[in-house]
Amino acid sequence: MDEITRLARPEILEMAASGPGPAVQPERDVLTRLDANENPYPPFPGTVDGLPHNRYPEPQPGHLLDRFAECFGTPRERLLITRGVDEAMDLLVRAFCAAGRDSILICPPVFGRHAVSARVQSVAIHEVPLRGDAGFELDLDGILDVHRSDPGLKVVFLCTPNDPTGNLARRADVLALCSELLGKALVVADQTYVEYSGDPPLSRDIDAHPNLVVLRTLSKEYSLAGEQVGVVVAHPEVVGIVGRIVIPRPLTQSTIATVTAAVTPAGIEYAHANIRRLLKERRRVEDTLTAMPGTRVHPSDANFLLVGVARPQELTQRMRRAGIRILDCSAVPGAGDSVRISIGTYRQNDAMLAVFEAHTAFGGPTATSV
Ligand SMILES: *Cc1c(COP(=O)(O)O)cnc(C)c1O
């Protein structure tokens, strides 16, 4: 797969392909482990959960890869487990972008972390803003202009559904970009929120577009933000390259045990049922906010709403006094005067809506658009 390997840094290709590597023997099959300098005693005060905390966890647990293949509807050899999406983005930049020479591209307004790994690696960052005048669609021409002017462009980061604007990129746009950039750059789509969109994930198009990489996480769809489990879904060639530099054991014994319980068939059904509940609430919250004077609710394909409103800072403080945290987005370039509100339970949303209503009722006349 030359279109992929020639994109990677030569130093990385020279490294032995270590991960995902052969599965280590599961603990239960080994009687005496004297090979890894582990401490044979359980940690103080004893493992109440009965997990082998004194033993190293499996690098890429095989049973989890099987379950994730089911969760994300993709063959297992396309998966690499990482410590959340944050680590996945960092690994992709380090594997494909040479410091001081190559570059990445992001489309603001977008979740800030996409740029951090590039800065750490001394990789230039191009910004091609989403089209604020057109529902925050991708500016395809703008992205291709950058590609033509900078041969060092190696990774285009997309976020779809996008955080904080909430909208899904048009599938045809993403795939057209992949075709244009084949052999030149990877298109990395952060699909943290895709299950809230009703659209099938982009990962099913990897066959036709081997430079497409999809990032998934258990944080938002499986209620596991506290465990930090991300999954790279990509062509096996990309998985092999990134697998060379992923830390040997991204997941702890505790995380593996927790996640194993959460991705059983019953666990997947539970997650989907919660997603359906949140979608119903998204609809209700959206309708209620839209009916308030001076608000502009941006259509959302995710579990949050970007809401244009006057004096977003004051609203955020008012919420805070009521014990509710929302995110003031007025400092995010391109987001305008707006706040981002996560969809909570029915009661949480009602409490939030009451404070919001008070803000719009007593506020001045100036509502700004997103
Ligand atoms: C919340 C969020 C993440 C976080 O992913 P982790 O797996 O928890 O690191 C990634 N991308 C976007 C766009 C998010 O909003």
Short mmCIF file of C-alpha atoms and ligand atoms in Angstrom, two decimals:
data_model
loop_
_atom_site.label_atom_id
_atom_site.label_comp_id
_atom_site.label_asym_id
_atom_site.label_seq_id
_atom_site.Cartn_x
_atom_site.Cartn_y
_atom_site.Cartn_z
CA MET A 1 0.00 0.00 0.00
CA ASP A 2 2.45 2.57 -1.25
CA GLU A 3 -0.05 5.46 -1.02
CA ILE A 4 0.13 5.08 2.74
CA THR A 5 3.71 4.06 3.49
CA ARG A 6 5.30 6.87 1.53
CA LEU A 7 3.44 9.35 3.74
CA ALA A 8 4.96 8.05 6.96
CA ARG A 9 8.19 9.44 8.41
CA PRO A 10 11.12 7.23 7.26
CA GLU A 11 12.39 6.91 10.85
CA ILE A 12 9.07 5.37 11.84
CA LEU A 13 9.10 2.88 8.97
CA GLU A 14 12.58 1.77 10.01
CA MET A 15 11.33 0.92 13.48
CA ALA A 16 10.40 -2.70 14.06
CA ALA A 17 6.69 -3.23 13.82
CA SER A 18 6.12 -3.82 17.53
CA GLY A 19 2.46 -3.11 18.25
CA PRO A 20 -0.26 -4.18 18.14
CA GLY A 21 1.99 -7.23 18.26
CA PRO A 22 1.28 -10.76 19.37
CA ALA A 23 -1.27 -11.06 22.13
CA VAL A 24 0.31 -11.92 25.46
CA GLN A 25 -1.08 -14.93 27.22
CA PRO A 26 -4.12 -14.17 29.30
CA GLU A 27 -3.37 -14.24 33.03
CA ARG A 28 -5.54 -17.28 33.71
CA ASP A 29 -3.44 -19.48 31.40
CA VAL A 30 -0.18 -18.75 33.18
CA LEU A 31 0.72 -20.43 36.44
CA THR A 32 3.88 -18.63 37.36
CA ARG A 33 4.88 -15.33 35.82
CA LEU A 34 8.54 -14.73 36.41
CA ASP A 35 9.30 -12.96 33.16
CA ALA A 36 8.32 -9.32 33.61
CA ASN A 37 9.76 -8.27 36.99
CA GLU A 38 6.29 -7.81 38.37
CA ASN A 39 5.69 -7.84 42.12
CA PRO A 40 3.99 -11.11 43.09
CA TYR A 41 2.00 -9.52 45.94
CA PRO A 42 -1.22 -7.58 45.43
CA PRO A 43 -0.99 -3.86 46.23
CA PHE A 44 -2.02 -2.54 49.65
CA PRO A 45 -4.78 -2.80 50.89
CA GLY A 46 -5.49 -5.77 48.65
CA THR A 47 -7.42 -5.69 45.43
CA VAL A 48 -11.03 -5.40 46.47
CA ASP A 49 -12.09 -5.92 42.86
CA GLY A 50 -9.99 -9.08 42.52
CA LEU A 51 -8.17 -7.78 39.46
CA PRO A 52 -4.49 -8.66 38.91
CA HIS A 53 -3.24 -5.10 39.55
CA ASN A 54 0.29 -6.36 40.12
CA ARG A 55 0.40 -7.79 36.59
CA TYR A 56 0.94 -5.92 33.33
CA PRO A 57 -2.21 -5.66 31.22
CA GLU A 58 -2.46 -7.03 27.70
CA PRO A 59 -1.16 -4.44 25.15
CA GLN A 60 -4.13 -4.61 22.75
CA PRO A 61 -6.61 -6.91 24.50
CA GLY A 62 -7.90 -9.36 21.89
CA HIS A 63 -11.34 -9.80 23.42
CA LEU A 64 -11.83 -6.03 23.45
CA LEU A 65 -10.76 -5.73 19.82
CA ASP A 66 -13.45 -8.31 19.01
CA ARG A 67 -16.08 -6.33 20.93
CA PHE A 68 -15.00 -3.00 19.40
CA ALA A 69 -15.26 -4.57 15.95
CA GLU A 70 -18.91 -5.17 16.85
CA CYS A 71 -19.48 -1.73 18.44
CA PHE A 72 -18.00 0.14 15.52
CA GLY A 73 -19.09 -2.24 12.75
CA THR A 74 -15.63 -2.77 11.31
CA PRO A 75 -13.17 -5.66 10.90
CA ARG A 76 -10.82 -6.16 13.83
CA GLU A 77 -7.61 -5.71 11.81
CA ARG A 78 -8.63 -2.10 11.22
CA LEU A 79 -8.59 -1.25 14.91
CA LEU A 80 -5.96 0.14 17.23
CA ILE A 81 -6.78 0.93 20.86
CA THR A 82 -5.38 4.19 22.24
CA ARG A 83 -5.67 6.20 25.42
CA GLY A 84 -8.58 8.26 24.17
CA VAL A 85 -8.86 10.28 20.99
CA ASP A 86 -6.26 12.69 22.32
CA GLU A 87 -3.54 10.05 22.15
CA ALA A 88 -4.71 8.89 18.73
CA MET A 89 -4.32 12.39 17.26
CA ASP A 90 -0.90 12.74 18.81
CA LEU A 91 0.26 9.38 17.40
CA LEU A 92 -0.92 10.22 13.89
CA VAL A 93 0.98 13.51 13.88
CA ARG A 94 4.12 11.89 15.25
CA ALA A 95 4.02 9.01 12.78
CA PHE A 96 3.32 11.03 9.64
CA CYS A 97 4.67 14.57 10.18
CA ALA A 98 8.37 15.42 10.31
CA ALA A 99 9.21 18.26 12.69
CA GLY A 100 9.97 21.56 10.99
CA ARG A 101 8.98 20.29 7.56
CA ASP A 102 5.47 18.87 7.38
CA SER A 103 2.13 20.38 8.27
CA ILE A 104 -1.44 19.59 9.30
CA LEU A 105 -4.71 21.35 8.56
CA ILE A 106 -7.64 22.07 10.84
CA CYS A 107 -11.04 23.68 10.21
CA PRO A 108 -12.01 26.06 13.00
CA PRO A 109 -14.11 26.62 14.97
CA VAL A 110 -13.07 23.22 16.30
CA PHE A 111 -12.16 21.40 19.49
CA GLY A 112 -8.76 22.77 20.50
CA ARG A 113 -6.87 19.53 20.97
CA HIS A 114 -6.44 18.88 17.27
CA ALA A 115 -3.76 21.55 17.09
CA VAL A 116 -1.90 20.73 20.29
CA SER A 117 -0.12 17.63 19.04
CA ALA A 118 1.09 19.55 15.99
CA ARG A 119 2.57 22.29 18.15
CA VAL A 120 4.34 19.75 20.33
CA GLN A 121 5.87 18.15 17.25
CA SER A 122 6.89 21.51 15.64
CA VAL A 123 4.55 20.85 12.76
CA ALA A 124 2.95 23.84 11.00
CA ILE A 125 -0.81 24.28 11.32
CA HIS A 126 -2.95 25.53 8.44
CA GLU A 127 -6.40 26.82 9.29
CA VAL A 128 -9.22 26.70 6.77
CA PRO A 129 -12.33 27.90 8.63
CA LEU A 130 -15.66 26.16 8.23
CA ARG A 131 -18.07 28.26 6.21
CA GLY A 132 -19.94 30.20 8.87
CA ASP A 133 -22.23 31.62 6.18
CA ALA A 134 -23.21 28.12 5.02
CA GLY A 135 -24.05 26.07 8.10
CA PHE A 136 -20.39 25.44 8.96
CA GLU A 137 -19.80 23.25 5.89
CA LEU A 138 -16.24 22.35 4.90
CA ASP A 139 -14.47 24.77 2.59
CA LEU A 140 -13.22 22.14 0.15
CA ASP A 141 -11.63 24.61 -2.25
CA GLY A 142 -9.80 26.28 0.62
CA ILE A 143 -8.41 22.94 1.81
CA LEU A 144 -7.28 21.95 -1.69
CA ASP A 145 -5.62 25.36 -2.15
CA VAL A 146 -3.49 24.69 0.92
CA HIS A 147 -2.66 21.21 -0.36
CA ARG A 148 -1.50 22.68 -3.69
CA SER A 149 0.63 25.37 -2.06
CA ASP A 150 2.20 23.17 0.64
CA PRO A 151 3.49 19.73 -0.41
CA GLY A 152 4.32 19.10 3.27
CA LEU A 153 0.63 18.87 4.18
CA LYS A 154 0.31 15.33 5.58
CA VAL A 155 -2.76 15.26 7.80
CA VAL A 156 -6.12 16.98 7.37
CA PHE A 157 -8.07 16.83 10.63
CA LEU A 158 -11.84 16.95 10.33
CA CYS A 159 -14.29 16.74 13.19
CA THR A 160 -17.66 15.34 12.15
CA PRO A 161 -20.04 15.92 13.87
CA ASN A 162 -18.01 19.00 14.70
CA ASP A 163 -17.36 20.28 18.20
CA PRO A 164 -18.53 22.98 19.04
CA THR A 165 -20.81 23.66 16.05
CA GLY A 166 -22.53 20.24 16.23
CA ASN A 167 -23.01 19.65 12.50
CA LEU A 168 -21.94 16.68 10.42
CA ALA A 169 -19.74 17.33 7.39
CA ARG A 170 -21.25 16.22 4.09
CA ARG A 171 -20.12 12.67 3.42
CA ALA A 172 -19.56 13.44 -0.28
CA ASP A 173 -17.24 16.32 0.70
CA VAL A 174 -15.15 14.13 2.99
CA LEU A 175 -14.84 11.37 0.40
CA ALA A 176 -14.00 13.81 -2.39
CA LEU A 177 -11.23 15.16 -0.20
CA CYS A 178 -9.91 11.63 0.41
CA SER A 179 -9.79 10.99 -3.34
CA GLU A 180 -7.97 14.24 -4.05
CA LEU A 181 -5.42 13.61 -1.32
CA LEU A 182 -4.74 9.91 -1.90
CA GLY A 183 -1.00 9.34 -1.79
CA LYS A 184 -0.48 12.90 -0.52
CA ALA A 185 -2.13 13.17 2.87
CA LEU A 186 -4.32 11.38 5.40
CA VAL A 187 -7.84 12.61 6.09
CA VAL A 188 -8.47 12.03 9.79
CA ALA A 189 -12.10 12.30 10.85
CA ASP A 190 -12.80 12.64 14.56
CA GLN A 191 -16.17 10.89 14.85
CA THR A 192 -16.55 11.09 18.60
CA TYR A 193 -20.26 11.96 18.23
CA VAL A 194 -21.29 10.05 15.11
CA GLU A 195 -23.84 7.81 16.86
CA TYR A 196 -25.86 10.93 17.71
CA SER A 197 -26.11 11.86 14.04
CA GLY A 198 -28.13 9.02 12.55
CA ASP A 199 -25.54 8.80 9.75
CA PRO A 200 -23.43 5.64 9.35
CA PRO A 201 -19.81 6.15 10.41
CA LEU A 202 -17.27 7.07 7.74
CA SER A 203 -15.22 3.97 8.58
CA ARG A 204 -17.26 1.92 6.12
CA ASP A 205 -15.64 3.91 3.30
CA ILE A 206 -12.07 2.95 4.22
CA ASP A 207 -12.01 0.17 1.59
CA ALA A 208 -12.45 2.69 -1.19
CA HIS A 209 -10.39 5.38 0.56
CA PRO A 210 -7.32 3.90 2.29
CA ASN A 211 -6.10 7.35 3.39
CA LEU A 212 -9.24 7.85 5.48
CA VAL A 213 -8.73 7.44 9.24
CA VAL A 214 -11.66 7.52 11.65
CA LEU A 215 -11.28 8.22 15.36
CA ARG A 216 -13.83 6.83 17.80
CA THR A 217 -14.02 6.92 21.58
CA LEU A 218 -16.08 5.29 24.30
CA SER A 219 -16.20 8.62 26.17
CA LYS A 220 -19.40 10.15 24.84
CA GLU A 221 -21.43 7.28 23.39
CA TYR A 222 -20.69 4.61 26.02
CA SER A 223 -20.60 6.91 29.06
CA LEU A 224 -16.93 6.09 29.69
CA ALA A 225 -15.17 9.46 29.61
CA GLY A 226 -13.54 8.53 32.92
CA GLU A 227 -11.75 5.56 31.38
CA GLN A 228 -10.14 7.21 28.33
CA VAL A 229 -10.48 4.58 25.64
CA GLY A 230 -10.06 5.65 22.04
CA VAL A 231 -10.04 3.57 18.89
CA VAL A 232 -8.33 4.33 15.59
CA VAL A 233 -10.25 2.78 12.69
CA ALA A 234 -8.05 2.72 9.60
CA HIS A 235 -6.57 0.72 6.77
CA PRO A 236 -4.37 -2.08 8.23
CA GLU A 237 -1.33 -0.29 6.79
CA VAL A 238 -2.08 2.79 8.89
CA VAL A 239 -2.82 0.60 11.91
CA GLY A 240 0.60 -1.05 11.44
CA ILE A 241 2.43 2.26 11.21
CA VAL A 242 0.73 3.85 14.21
CA GLY A 243 1.04 0.55 16.08
CA ARG A 244 4.82 0.96 16.04
CA ILE A 245 4.69 3.98 18.32
CA VAL A 246 1.59 3.49 20.47
CA ILE A 247 2.52 3.05 24.12
CA PRO A 248 2.73 -0.68 24.83
CA ARG A 249 -0.19 -0.76 27.28
CA PRO A 250 -2.66 2.07 26.71
CA LEU A 251 -5.29 0.56 29.04
CA THR A 252 -4.96 -0.34 32.72
CA GLN A 253 -6.30 -3.57 34.25
CA SER A 254 -9.13 -1.53 35.83
CA THR A 255 -10.06 0.07 32.53
CA ILE A 256 -10.00 -3.24 30.69
CA ALA A 257 -12.33 -4.80 33.28
CA THR A 258 -14.72 -1.83 33.22
CA VAL A 259 -14.83 -1.62 29.46
CA THR A 260 -15.24 -5.38 29.04
CA ALA A 261 -18.46 -5.15 31.05
CA ALA A 262 -19.70 -2.12 29.10
CA VAL A 263 -19.37 -3.50 25.58
CA THR A 264 -21.24 -6.77 25.99
CA PRO A 265 -24.29 -7.07 23.70
CA ALA A 266 -26.43 -5.87 26.64
CA GLY A 267 -23.99 -2.99 27.20
CA ILE A 268 -24.19 -1.93 23.58
CA GLU A 269 -28.00 -2.00 23.75
CA TYR A 270 -27.91 0.09 26.94
CA ALA A 271 -25.67 2.67 25.24
CA HIS A 272 -27.97 2.85 22.24
CA ALA A 273 -31.03 3.25 24.45
CA ASN A 274 -29.34 6.18 26.23
CA ILE A 275 -28.45 7.74 22.89
CA ARG A 276 -32.11 7.52 21.83
CA ARG A 277 -33.17 9.19 25.08
CA LEU A 278 -30.65 11.98 24.59
CA LEU A 279 -31.80 12.52 21.01
CA LYS A 280 -35.37 12.94 22.23
CA GLU A 281 -34.16 15.45 24.78
CA ARG A 282 -32.05 17.25 22.19
CA ARG A 283 -35.19 17.80 20.18
CA ARG A 284 -37.13 19.11 23.18
CA VAL A 285 -34.31 21.42 24.33
CA GLU A 286 -33.77 22.68 20.80
CA ASP A 287 -37.48 23.47 20.35
CA THR A 288 -37.71 25.18 23.73
CA LEU A 289 -34.61 27.31 23.17
CA THR A 290 -35.68 28.23 19.65
CA ALA A 291 -38.94 29.60 21.03
CA MET A 292 -37.08 31.97 23.38
CA PRO A 293 -36.48 35.50 22.14
CA GLY A 294 -33.03 36.36 20.82
CA THR A 295 -31.64 32.83 20.56
CA ARG A 296 -30.26 31.07 17.52
CA VAL A 297 -29.95 27.33 17.91
CA HIS A 298 -27.57 25.73 15.45
CA PRO A 299 -28.83 22.37 14.10
CA SER A 300 -26.98 19.59 15.90
CA ASP A 301 -25.94 16.04 14.99
CA ALA A 302 -24.29 15.57 18.39
CA ASN A 303 -25.22 15.46 22.10
CA PHE A 304 -24.85 19.20 22.54
CA LEU A 305 -26.22 22.41 21.08
CA LEU A 306 -24.37 25.54 20.03
CA VAL A 307 -26.70 28.41 20.87
CA GLY A 308 -26.18 31.98 19.72
CA VAL A 309 -27.27 34.31 22.51
CA ALA A 310 -26.58 37.83 23.73
CA ARG A 311 -24.11 38.22 26.61
CA PRO A 312 -22.95 34.59 26.70
CA GLN A 313 -20.51 35.30 29.53
CA GLU A 314 -23.25 36.65 31.73
CA LEU A 315 -25.45 33.66 30.90
CA THR A 316 -22.63 31.28 31.80
CA GLN A 317 -22.20 33.01 35.17
CA ARG A 318 -25.93 32.97 35.80
CA MET A 319 -25.95 29.24 35.13
CA ARG A 320 -22.97 28.79 37.41
CA ARG A 321 -24.79 30.51 40.27
CA ALA A 322 -27.60 28.00 39.73
CA GLY A 323 -25.10 25.15 39.94
CA ILE A 324 -25.08 24.45 36.20
CA ARG A 325 -22.00 24.45 34.02
CA ILE A 326 -22.24 25.30 30.33
CA LEU A 327 -19.43 26.33 27.99
CA ASP A 328 -19.05 29.97 26.94
CA CYS A 329 -17.84 29.84 23.31
CA SER A 330 -17.59 33.58 22.69
CA ALA A 331 -13.80 33.38 22.71
CA VAL A 332 -13.74 30.57 20.12
CA PRO A 333 -12.86 32.25 16.80
CA GLY A 334 -15.74 31.97 14.37
CA ALA A 335 -18.32 30.85 16.93
CA GLY A 336 -19.73 34.33 17.59
CA ASP A 337 -21.57 35.15 20.82
CA SER A 338 -22.61 31.64 21.77
CA VAL A 339 -22.63 28.93 24.39
CA ARG A 340 -22.31 25.17 24.04
CA ILE A 341 -24.76 23.18 26.12
CA SER A 342 -24.54 19.42 26.59
CA ILE A 343 -27.82 17.53 26.61
CA GLY A 344 -28.46 16.12 30.09
CA THR A 345 -31.31 14.23 31.69
CA TYR A 346 -34.86 15.58 31.50
CA ARG A 347 -34.57 17.23 34.93
CA GLN A 348 -31.12 18.67 34.27
CA ASN A 349 -32.31 20.14 31.00
CA ASP A 350 -35.38 21.67 32.65
CA ALA A 351 -33.22 23.37 35.26
CA MET A 352 -30.93 24.69 32.52
CA LEU A 353 -33.87 25.92 30.42
CA ALA A 354 -35.33 27.84 33.38
CA VAL A 355 -32.09 29.77 33.84
CA PHE A 356 -31.81 30.35 30.11
CA GLU A 357 -35.32 31.72 29.97
CA ALA A 358 -34.62 34.12 32.82
CA HIS A 359 -31.57 35.35 30.92
CA THR A 360 -33.46 36.04 27.69
CA ALA A 361 -36.46 37.55 29.50
CA PHE A 362 -34.42 40.09 31.46
CA GLY A 363 -31.76 40.60 28.85
CA GLY A 364 -31.30 43.54 26.52
CA PRO A 365 -32.42 43.59 22.91
CA THR A 366 -29.23 42.43 21.23
CA ALA A 367 -29.25 38.86 20.07
CA THR A 368 -26.36 37.89 17.90
CA SER A 369 -26.31 35.18 15.32
CA VAL A 370 -23.95 32.25 15.47
C1 LIG B 1 -14.89 14.94 23.91
C2 LIG B 1 -14.13 14.93 22.63
C3 LIG B 1 -13.06 14.06 22.46
C4 LIG B 1 -12.54 13.29 23.63
O1 LIG B 1 -12.13 12.05 23.35
P1 LIG B 1 -11.39 11.19 24.46
O2 LIG B 1 -11.45 9.84 23.91
O3 LIG B 1 -12.16 11.36 25.74
O4 LIG B 1 -9.98 11.73 24.55
C5 LIG B 1 -12.45 13.98 21.22
N1 LIG B 1 -12.85 14.77 20.19
C6 LIG B 1 -13.86 15.63 20.35
C7 LIG B 1 -14.28 16.47 19.20
C8 LIG B 1 -14.53 15.75 21.56
O5 LIG B 1 -15.50 16.66 21.71
#
